[in-house]
Coordinates of C-alpha atoms in Angstrom, one line a residue:
Chain U
M2 CA 144.5 72.0 -104.2
D3 CA 144.7 70.1 -101.0
P4 CA 148.4 70.0 -99.6
L5 CA 147.6 66.6 -98.0
V6 CA 146.7 65.9 -102.2
E7 CA 149.9 67.5 -103.4
R8 CA 151.9 65.2 -101.0
A9 CA 150.3 62.2 -102.9
K10 CA 151.4 63.4 -105.4
R11 CA 154.9 63.7 -104.7
G12 CA 154.5 59.7 -103.8
D13 CA 154.1 60.6 -99.8
R14 CA 152.1 56.8 -98.7
E15 CA 151.4 58.1 -95.9
A16 CA 149.0 61.5 -97.1
M17 CA 147.9 58.7 -99.8
A18 CA 146.7 56.5 -96.8
E19 CA 145.5 59.4 -94.9
L20 CA 143.4 60.6 -97.9
V21 CA 141.9 56.9 -98.1
R22 CA 141.3 57.1 -94.4
R23 CA 139.3 60.2 -95.1
N24 CA 137.8 58.9 -98.5
Y25 CA 137.3 55.4 -97.8
D26 CA 133.3 55.4 -96.6
A27 CA 132.1 57.5 -99.0
V28 CA 133.6 55.6 -101.9
Y29 CA 133.0 52.4 -100.1
R30 CA 129.0 53.1 -100.0
F31 CA 128.8 54.4 -104.2
C32 CA 130.2 51.3 -104.8
A33 CA 127.7 49.0 -102.4
R34 CA 124.6 51.0 -103.9
R35 CA 125.8 49.9 -107.5
V36 CA 127.4 46.7 -107.3
G37 CA 126.2 45.6 -103.9
L38 CA 127.7 44.5 -100.6
E39 CA 129.7 41.5 -101.9
P40 CA 132.4 43.0 -104.8
A41 CA 132.1 46.2 -103.1
K42 CA 135.4 46.1 -101.3
D43 CA 137.3 44.7 -104.3
M44 CA 136.3 47.9 -105.9
A45 CA 136.3 50.4 -103.6
Q46 CA 140.0 48.8 -102.6
E47 CA 140.7 48.9 -106.9
T48 CA 139.3 52.4 -106.8
F49 CA 142.2 54.0 -104.0
L50 CA 145.1 52.1 -106.5
T51 CA 144.1 53.1 -109.5
A52 CA 143.5 56.5 -108.0
C53 CA 147.3 55.8 -106.7
R54 CA 148.0 55.0 -110.0
S55 CA 146.7 57.9 -111.9
L56 CA 147.0 60.8 -109.5
R57 CA 149.6 62.7 -111.5
R58 CA 146.8 63.0 -113.6
Y59 CA 144.8 64.7 -111.4
E60 CA 145.0 68.6 -111.6
G61 CA 142.5 69.2 -109.1
R62 CA 139.7 70.9 -111.4
S63 CA 136.8 69.2 -109.1
S64 CA 137.2 67.9 -105.4
F65 CA 139.2 64.9 -104.8
E66 CA 135.9 63.0 -103.5
V67 CA 134.7 63.3 -106.8
W68 CA 137.2 62.7 -108.9
L69 CA 137.5 59.2 -106.7
L70 CA 133.5 59.0 -107.2
G71 CA 134.3 59.0 -111.0
I72 CA 136.9 56.4 -110.6
A73 CA 134.0 54.2 -108.7
H74 CA 131.8 54.9 -111.6
N75 CA 133.6 54.0 -114.3
L76 CA 135.0 51.0 -112.6
C77 CA 131.6 49.3 -111.1
R78 CA 130.4 50.8 -114.8
R79 CA 133.0 48.4 -116.7
S80 CA 131.6 45.5 -114.3
L81 CA 128.0 46.2 -114.5
R82 CA 128.5 45.3 -118.1
S83 CA 130.8 42.0 -118.2
S84 CA 128.7 40.3 -115.0
A85 CA 125.4 40.1 -113.8
P86 CA 122.8 42.9 -113.4
V87 CA 122.6 45.7 -110.3
N88 CA 121.3 44.5 -106.9
V89 CA 118.2 47.2 -107.0
E90 CA 118.4 46.1 -103.1
A91 CA 122.0 47.3 -102.2
A92 CA 120.5 50.8 -102.8
W93 CA 117.3 50.3 -101.4
R94 CA 115.9 49.1 -97.7
T95 CA 112.3 47.8 -98.7
E96 CA 111.8 46.9 -94.6
P97 CA 109.0 49.8 -93.5
D98 CA 110.7 52.6 -91.2
T99 CA 109.9 53.0 -87.5
E100 CA 109.6 57.6 -88.4
E101 CA 106.7 58.1 -89.9
S102 CA 106.0 57.9 -93.4
W103 CA 103.4 59.2 -96.6
I104 CA 104.5 56.1 -98.9
D105 CA 105.0 53.1 -98.7
R106 CA 109.0 51.6 -98.3
R107 CA 108.1 49.2 -101.3
V108 CA 106.2 50.8 -103.3
L109 CA 109.0 53.3 -103.3
V110 CA 111.7 51.2 -104.3
E111 CA 109.4 49.1 -106.3
A112 CA 108.8 53.0 -108.5
L113 CA 113.0 53.5 -107.9
R114 CA 113.5 50.0 -110.2
G115 CA 111.2 51.6 -112.8
L116 CA 113.5 54.7 -113.5
S117 CA 116.5 53.9 -116.0
A118 CA 119.6 53.6 -114.9
E119 CA 121.3 56.9 -116.2
H120 CA 117.6 58.5 -113.6
L121 CA 118.6 56.0 -111.1
E122 CA 122.3 57.4 -111.3
A123 CA 121.3 61.2 -111.1
V124 CA 119.4 60.3 -107.9
L125 CA 121.7 58.5 -106.3
L126 CA 125.0 61.3 -106.8
H127 CA 122.4 64.3 -106.4
E128 CA 119.5 63.1 -102.8
V129 CA 121.4 59.9 -101.5
E130 CA 125.7 60.4 -102.5
G131 CA 124.9 64.7 -101.6
L132 CA 126.4 66.1 -104.8
T133 CA 125.7 69.2 -105.9
Y134 CA 124.8 69.2 -110.0
E135 CA 128.6 70.3 -110.7
E136 CA 129.6 67.8 -108.7
A137 CA 127.4 64.9 -109.4
A138 CA 128.3 65.6 -113.4
Q139 CA 131.6 65.7 -112.7
V140 CA 131.8 62.3 -112.2
L141 CA 129.0 61.4 -114.7
G142 CA 131.3 63.4 -117.4
V143 CA 128.0 64.8 -118.6
P144 CA 127.1 68.7 -118.7
T145 CA 125.5 70.2 -115.4
G146 CA 122.6 70.6 -117.4
T147 CA 121.8 67.2 -118.1
V148 CA 122.0 66.3 -114.6
K149 CA 119.3 69.1 -113.9
S150 CA 117.7 67.3 -116.5
R151 CA 117.3 63.8 -115.5
L152 CA 116.5 64.4 -112.3
H153 CA 113.9 66.9 -113.4
H154 CA 112.6 63.8 -115.7
A155 CA 113.0 61.2 -112.9
F156 CA 111.1 63.3 -109.7
A157 CA 108.3 63.6 -112.4
R158 CA 108.2 60.0 -113.4
L159 CA 108.6 59.0 -109.4
R160 CA 105.5 60.8 -108.5
S161 CA 103.7 59.3 -112.3
S162 CA 104.4 55.9 -110.5
L163 CA 103.6 56.7 -107.4
Q164 CA 100.2 58.5 -107.8
A165 CA 99.3 55.3 -110.5
Q166 CA 99.6 53.1 -107.1
G167 CA 97.5 55.3 -105.8
V168 CA 99.9 57.1 -103.3
N169 CA 99.3 60.6 -102.4
R170 CA 99.4 62.9 -99.8
Chain H
M25 CA 110.9 79.1 -120.0
N26 CA 108.6 76.1 -118.3
V27 CA 108.9 76.9 -114.8
R28 CA 108.1 73.3 -113.5
E29 CA 111.0 72.0 -115.5
N30 CA 112.9 74.1 -113.2
L31 CA 110.6 72.7 -110.3
K32 CA 113.5 70.6 -108.8
A33 CA 116.2 72.5 -109.4
Y34 CA 114.9 75.7 -107.8
L35 CA 113.7 73.0 -104.8
D36 CA 117.6 71.8 -104.9
R37 CA 118.9 76.0 -104.9
E38 CA 120.8 75.2 -108.0
L39 CA 118.5 77.5 -110.1
P40 CA 120.6 81.2 -110.8
E41 CA 118.8 83.9 -109.0
D42 CA 116.5 86.0 -111.9
Q43 CA 115.3 82.1 -112.6
A44 CA 114.4 81.0 -109.4
A45 CA 112.7 84.5 -109.1
A46 CA 110.3 83.9 -111.9
V47 CA 109.7 80.2 -110.6
R48 CA 108.9 82.2 -106.8
Q49 CA 106.4 84.1 -108.6
A50 CA 104.9 81.9 -110.6
L51 CA 104.9 79.9 -106.7
E52 CA 103.1 82.6 -105.3
Q53 CA 99.9 82.6 -107.9
D54 CA 100.2 78.7 -108.6
P55 CA 99.0 76.4 -106.0
S56 CA 99.3 73.4 -107.5
L57 CA 102.8 74.0 -108.6
R58 CA 103.4 74.7 -104.5
Q59 CA 101.6 71.4 -104.0
E60 CA 104.1 69.7 -106.7
L61 CA 107.2 71.8 -105.0
E62 CA 106.3 70.1 -101.3
E63 CA 105.7 66.7 -103.3
M64 CA 108.8 66.6 -104.3
R65 CA 110.1 67.7 -101.4
M66 CA 108.4 65.2 -99.3
L67 CA 109.9 62.8 -102.4
G68 CA 113.1 63.9 -101.6
L69 CA 113.1 62.9 -98.0
E70 CA 112.3 59.6 -98.4
I71 CA 114.4 58.4 -101.0
R72 CA 117.2 59.2 -98.2
R73 CA 115.8 57.9 -95.9
A74 CA 114.6 54.8 -97.8
A75 CA 118.9 54.1 -98.9
T76 CA 121.2 51.7 -97.7
E77 CA 124.6 52.9 -95.3
P78 CA 126.3 50.4 -95.6
E79 CA 128.8 49.3 -93.1
P80 CA 132.3 50.1 -94.5
V81 CA 134.7 47.2 -94.4
G82 CA 138.4 46.7 -96.1
M83 CA 139.7 50.0 -95.5
E84 CA 142.6 48.2 -93.4
Q85 CA 143.1 45.6 -96.4
T86 CA 143.0 49.0 -98.8
I87 CA 145.7 51.1 -96.9
G88 CA 147.8 48.1 -96.3
R89 CA 148.0 48.3 -100.1
I90 CA 148.6 51.4 -100.6
A91 CA 151.4 52.2 -97.5
A92 CA 153.3 49.2 -98.2
P93 CA 156.9 49.4 -100.0
R94 CA 156.5 47.4 -103.6
R95 CA 158.9 46.1 -105.5
P96 CA 159.3 47.9 -109.3
W97 CA 157.9 44.2 -110.6
A98 CA 155.2 43.9 -108.5
R99 CA 153.3 47.3 -109.4
R100 CA 152.7 45.5 -112.5
P101 CA 152.0 42.2 -111.7
L102 CA 150.7 41.0 -115.2
L103 CA 153.4 43.1 -116.8
A104 CA 155.8 40.9 -114.5
L105 CA 154.4 37.6 -115.8
S106 CA 154.3 38.5 -119.2
G107 CA 157.9 39.2 -119.4
I108 CA 158.6 36.2 -117.7
A109 CA 156.5 34.5 -120.3
A110 CA 158.4 36.3 -122.7
L111 CA 162.0 35.7 -121.5
A112 CA 161.6 31.8 -121.2
V113 CA 160.7 31.6 -124.9
L114 CA 162.9 34.0 -125.9
V115 CA 165.7 31.3 -124.1
S116 CA 164.7 28.7 -125.1
M117 CA 164.7 29.6 -128.8
V118 CA 168.4 30.9 -128.1
S119 CA 169.7 27.5 -127.6
V120 CA 167.6 26.1 -129.8
L121 CA 169.3 28.2 -132.4
N122 CA 173.0 28.2 -130.5
R123 CA 172.4 23.8 -131.0
A124 CA 171.5 24.9 -135.1
R125 CA 174.6 27.1 -135.2
G126 CA 176.7 24.5 -133.5
D127 CA 175.7 21.1 -136.0
S128 CA 175.8 24.0 -139.6
P129 CA 178.8 25.8 -140.3
M130 CA 176.2 27.9 -142.9
A131 CA 175.2 29.3 -139.7
E132 CA 178.1 30.7 -138.6
S133 CA 178.2 34.3 -139.8
A134 CA 175.0 34.4 -137.2
A135 CA 175.4 37.1 -134.9
G136 CA 175.7 36.6 -131.2
A137 CA 172.5 35.2 -129.7
D138 CA 172.4 37.9 -127.2
V139 CA 168.6 38.4 -127.5
A140 CA 167.2 35.7 -129.6
M141 CA 165.7 37.7 -132.1
K142 CA 167.6 39.4 -133.6
S143 CA 169.6 36.2 -134.2
V144 CA 166.8 34.6 -135.9
A145 CA 167.0 37.5 -138.8
P146 CA 171.2 36.4 -139.7
M147 CA 170.1 32.5 -139.7
A148 CA 167.4 32.4 -141.9
E149 CA 169.4 35.0 -143.8
S150 CA 171.7 32.5 -144.9
M151 CA 169.7 29.6 -145.8
A152 CA 168.0 32.0 -147.7
E153 CA 171.2 32.4 -149.3
A154 CA 172.0 29.1 -149.4
P155 CA 168.5 27.7 -152.0
G156 CA 169.5 24.3 -152.5
R157 CA 169.9 23.5 -148.6
A158 CA 166.2 22.8 -147.5
A159 CA 164.9 23.5 -143.9
G160 CA 164.2 19.6 -143.8
E161 CA 167.7 18.3 -144.4
N162 CA 169.2 19.5 -140.6
P163 CA 167.0 18.1 -137.8
D164 CA 167.8 21.3 -136.2
Y165 CA 165.8 23.3 -137.9
A166 CA 162.9 21.2 -137.9
M167 CA 161.8 23.9 -134.8
A168 CA 157.6 24.5 -135.4
G169 CA 158.7 25.0 -139.1
A170 CA 160.3 28.8 -138.0
F171 CA 162.5 28.7 -140.9
P172 CA 160.4 27.2 -144.1
E173 CA 162.9 27.1 -147.8
R174 CA 163.5 30.2 -149.3
M175 CA 161.0 32.3 -150.1
V176 CA 159.9 34.1 -152.5
V177 CA 157.6 36.6 -153.5
R178 CA 157.4 36.8 -157.6
T179 CA 155.7 39.9 -159.4
A180 CA 155.8 40.9 -162.8
D181 CA 154.1 43.6 -165.7
I182 CA 154.3 42.7 -169.1
R183 CA 153.3 45.0 -172.0
L184 CA 152.2 43.4 -175.3
K185 CA 150.9 45.3 -178.7
V186 CA 148.6 41.5 -180.2
D187 CA 146.9 42.2 -183.0
D188 CA 143.7 40.8 -181.0
A189 CA 143.2 42.0 -177.8
A190 CA 140.0 40.0 -176.1
A191 CA 141.5 37.0 -178.0
A192 CA 144.9 37.7 -176.6
M193 CA 143.7 37.5 -172.9
Q194 CA 141.5 34.3 -173.5
K195 CA 144.8 33.0 -174.9
A196 CA 146.9 34.1 -171.5
I197 CA 144.1 32.7 -168.8
E198 CA 144.1 29.8 -170.4
L199 CA 148.0 29.5 -170.5
A200 CA 147.5 30.6 -166.5
K201 CA 145.4 27.5 -166.0
S202 CA 147.7 25.1 -167.7
L203 CA 150.5 26.2 -165.9
G204 CA 148.1 25.3 -162.5
G205 CA 147.1 28.8 -162.3
Y206 CA 144.3 30.9 -162.7
A207 CA 143.1 34.3 -163.3
A208 CA 142.6 36.8 -160.5
S209 CA 141.3 38.9 -162.2
S210 CA 140.6 40.6 -166.4
G211 CA 139.0 42.8 -168.4
I212 CA 138.6 45.2 -172.0
S213 CA 138.7 48.6 -171.9
R214 CA 138.9 51.4 -174.3
E215 CA 139.5 55.0 -173.4
T216 CA 137.3 56.5 -176.0
E217 CA 135.1 55.0 -178.5
R218 CA 137.1 54.9 -181.1
S219 CA 140.1 53.9 -179.7
T220 CA 141.4 50.3 -179.8
P221 CA 141.0 48.0 -177.3
V222 CA 143.2 47.2 -174.1
G223 CA 143.4 43.9 -172.2
T224 CA 144.3 43.2 -169.0
A225 CA 144.6 40.0 -166.8
T226 CA 146.4 39.3 -163.6
L227 CA 148.0 35.8 -163.8
R228 CA 148.7 34.3 -160.7
V229 CA 150.8 30.9 -161.3
P230 CA 153.7 28.8 -158.6
E231 CA 156.0 30.6 -158.2
R232 CA 158.0 27.2 -160.2
N233 CA 156.2 28.1 -163.5
F234 CA 156.3 32.0 -163.3
D235 CA 159.5 31.9 -166.0
A236 CA 157.6 29.6 -168.5
A237 CA 155.0 31.3 -168.0
L238 CA 156.7 35.2 -168.6
G239 CA 158.3 33.2 -171.9
Q240 CA 155.2 32.1 -173.4
L241 CA 153.1 35.7 -173.0
R242 CA 155.9 36.7 -174.9
T243 CA 155.0 34.8 -178.0
F244 CA 151.8 36.6 -177.6
G245 CA 152.7 39.7 -179.2
E246 CA 155.7 42.7 -179.5
V247 CA 156.7 43.3 -176.3
L248 CA 156.1 47.0 -175.7
S249 CA 157.6 46.9 -171.7
E250 CA 158.4 44.5 -169.1
N251 CA 159.4 44.7 -165.5
S252 CA 159.8 42.1 -163.2
N253 CA 160.8 41.9 -160.0
S254 CA 161.6 39.4 -156.7
D255 CA 160.7 39.8 -153.2
D256 CA 162.8 37.4 -150.9
V257 CA 160.4 37.5 -147.5
T258 CA 162.0 34.8 -145.8
L259 CA 163.0 37.1 -142.9
Q260 CA 160.0 38.8 -142.9
H261 CA 158.0 35.1 -142.2
A262 CA 160.7 33.9 -140.0
D263 CA 160.2 37.2 -138.2
V264 CA 156.4 36.8 -138.1
S265 CA 156.3 33.5 -136.5
A266 CA 158.7 33.7 -133.9
R267 CA 156.2 36.2 -132.9
L268 CA 153.3 34.9 -133.0
K269 CA 155.0 31.9 -131.1
V270 CA 155.8 34.5 -128.0
L271 CA 152.0 35.8 -128.2
R272 CA 150.8 32.5 -128.1
A273 CA 152.8 31.7 -124.9
E274 CA 151.3 34.8 -123.8
E275 CA 148.2 34.2 -124.2
Q276 CA 148.5 30.6 -122.7
Q277 CA 149.9 32.8 -119.8
Y278 CA 146.8 34.9 -119.9
V279 CA 144.4 32.0 -119.5
T280 CA 146.2 30.8 -116.6
L281 CA 146.1 33.8 -115.4
L282 CA 142.2 34.7 -115.9
G283 CA 141.2 31.2 -113.9
A284 CA 143.2 32.6 -111.4
A285 CA 141.8 35.8 -110.9
K286 CA 140.2 36.4 -107.9
T287 CA 138.6 39.9 -107.7
I288 CA 136.7 41.5 -110.8
G289 CA 139.4 44.0 -111.3
Q290 CA 141.2 41.2 -111.8
V291 CA 139.3 39.4 -113.8
L292 CA 138.9 42.5 -116.3
Q293 CA 142.6 43.5 -116.4
V294 CA 143.5 40.0 -117.5
R295 CA 140.5 39.7 -119.8
E296 CA 141.3 43.1 -121.9
R297 CA 145.3 42.4 -121.8
L298 CA 143.8 38.5 -123.2
N299 CA 142.0 40.8 -125.9
Q300 CA 144.6 43.0 -127.1
V301 CA 147.1 39.9 -127.4
R302 CA 144.3 37.5 -129.4
Q303 CA 144.2 41.0 -131.2
E304 CA 147.5 41.2 -132.2
I305 CA 147.5 36.8 -132.8
E306 CA 145.3 37.1 -135.4
S307 CA 146.9 40.0 -137.5
L308 CA 149.8 37.8 -137.6
D309 CA 148.8 34.9 -138.0
A310 CA 147.2 37.1 -141.4
Q311 CA 150.2 38.5 -142.3
R312 CA 151.8 35.4 -142.6
K313 CA 149.2 33.5 -144.6
T314 CA 149.5 36.0 -146.9
L315 CA 152.9 35.9 -147.2
E316 CA 152.7 32.1 -147.8
R317 CA 150.0 32.6 -150.6
Q318 CA 152.1 35.8 -152.1
A319 CA 155.1 33.7 -152.2
A320 CA 153.3 30.3 -153.3
L321 CA 151.8 32.5 -155.7
S322 CA 153.5 34.8 -158.5
T323 CA 151.0 37.5 -159.9
I324 CA 151.6 38.2 -163.4
T325 CA 150.0 41.1 -164.7
A326 CA 149.1 41.5 -168.8
T327 CA 148.5 44.4 -170.7
F328 CA 147.3 43.7 -174.3
V329 CA 147.4 47.0 -176.5
Q330 CA 145.6 45.8 -179.9
R331 CA 147.1 47.0 -183.5
T332 CA 145.4 49.7 -185.0
A333 CA 143.9 47.4 -188.4
V334 CA 145.5 48.4 -191.9
G335 CA 142.7 50.9 -193.1
E336 CA 141.5 52.5 -190.2
P337 CA 142.6 55.9 -189.4
E338 CA 143.8 56.3 -186.2
P339 CA 142.2 56.8 -182.9
G340 CA 142.1 60.6 -182.4
R341 CA 139.3 63.2 -181.1
G342 CA 136.8 64.1 -184.3
W343 CA 138.1 66.6 -187.0
A344 CA 136.9 69.8 -185.0
S345 CA 138.8 69.1 -182.3
E346 CA 142.1 68.5 -184.1
A347 CA 142.2 71.7 -186.6
W348 CA 141.3 73.6 -183.7
A349 CA 144.6 72.2 -182.2
S350 CA 146.6 72.4 -184.7
A351 CA 145.7 76.2 -185.5
V352 CA 146.3 77.0 -181.7
N353 CA 150.1 75.1 -182.0
G354 CA 150.4 77.1 -185.5
L355 CA 149.2 80.5 -184.1
T356 CA 151.9 79.4 -181.2
A357 CA 155.2 78.4 -183.4
A358 CA 154.7 81.8 -185.5
F359 CA 154.2 84.0 -181.9
R360 CA 157.2 81.8 -180.9
W361 CA 159.5 82.9 -183.9
I362 CA 158.4 86.7 -183.7
G363 CA 159.7 86.6 -180.6
A364 CA 162.7 84.8 -181.3
A365 CA 163.3 86.9 -184.1
A366 CA 163.0 90.2 -181.8
I367 CA 166.1 88.6 -179.4
F368 CA 168.2 88.2 -182.7
L369 CA 166.8 91.8 -184.0
F370 CA 168.2 93.6 -180.3
V371 CA 171.5 90.9 -179.6
Y372 CA 172.6 91.9 -183.0
S373 CA 171.9 95.7 -182.7
P374 CA 175.5 96.7 -182.1
L375 CA 176.6 95.4 -185.4
W376 CA 173.5 96.8 -187.9
L377 CA 172.5 99.6 -185.7
P378 CA 175.7 102.0 -186.5
A379 CA 175.2 100.3 -189.9
L380 CA 171.6 101.7 -190.0
L381 CA 171.9 105.0 -188.6
L382 CA 175.2 106.1 -190.8
V383 CA 173.1 105.1 -194.1
A384 CA 170.7 107.2 -193.0
Y385 CA 173.2 110.0 -192.4
L386 CA 174.2 109.6 -195.3
A387 CA 171.4 109.3 -197.5
R388 CA 170.4 113.4 -195.8
R389 CA 174.2 114.2 -196.5
F390 CA 173.5 113.6 -200.4
K391 CA 169.9 114.6 -201.1

């Protein structure tokens, strides 16, 4: 286990503050892509406060960042159940990219919007947040094989949506 | 193994080596598979480019909340607030109880009011011991009706031998109605076709008519057994009512907090606790109502066993099974007798065995 985490577990506030500095960006972006920019600040803060309270239960079976994202995932999911549905625009840019692109950005975002919540979550975790299959599985609390299967089906669906829109390489 | 299903995992280098080798081989042979792989790679790239990169805000505030030294009560503000609310209610109850104690010598035996809940019980007990004194007689006891008059749940079971079980049961139902009650359930059953009917009626009668109902029932036939029970639930009722009062005050606090909550996290936390409190309130309210219902109406379970008519054979299991049982019993008795005789012979052998041996010796000698 990271010595900094060990210190935080023993109640060292400075160590916990350092852990916040190291992981805040990832947690904030994770929340912003799911609940939107406005509530992301509160959600990120709540994630770290929950982590502080639960730190003694962290056993180092996953990386600290993955553990934090697991907490953020649960908080976001709970808040989305009780308030308005997620704003997909918070996760994707619709304006065209300056770099050369082979897909119309709006068509791609439309295709992403057509994915189920589970498939979209797997795409975000792996493609955007850069987690491995195993790490994504730890965040979601599902077997690694499930992440693999969700990604396969998500990409199959995206390809078929894009082909239906006449997007072909 | 379906190679297409593994294509995405292959692209992400998430496949075990043996499966990756199989995909590699398939890719060499199938150009459409290679194109699919390339499309997936490009699609992944486009997705990453399409994702927003929000600029993080609020890190310093989060660090400030985590690093700032906090008092123990501040770690759980909801707990602290609910504690304050509960304390306020308890303090008000203690002051009311103290006033009541000052006015009423009857309640002097009440324990010290260090904790209000503790003082509720002895006081209610004192009142229970003085049934003649109604709660309304002392204005101080009018406190939210927490101390009603003595509350007793009375139940009785009576078993009677009657000439006609169905008629007796019907009469019992009429009796309950005439006394302001009703029959909660009734029914007639026979153990077998040949056995006599047995009627059972569960009667609910007002507590004041309990003794009259039981007395009337005794006249219906020969009493085989009778049990009655009185359960004083005054304390239990007072306890449930006091807990309800505290929880309702707590509920109000949470409703106020919910209105003032600023973040989703706070709203969720308050709503979760509010739901818990409301569930507890519902449960306690149900308990209170059940107690009141049980105390208002006593329960008498009357069982009427019908007498066997003259000339009618006693209920039995048929001649064949009776003969079988009789034969088995006879054989068992015979074995028991033989066993007992053997034990006797063995135990008395010091007496008869030498005599027998002597007789045998003499008989041989004088032959």
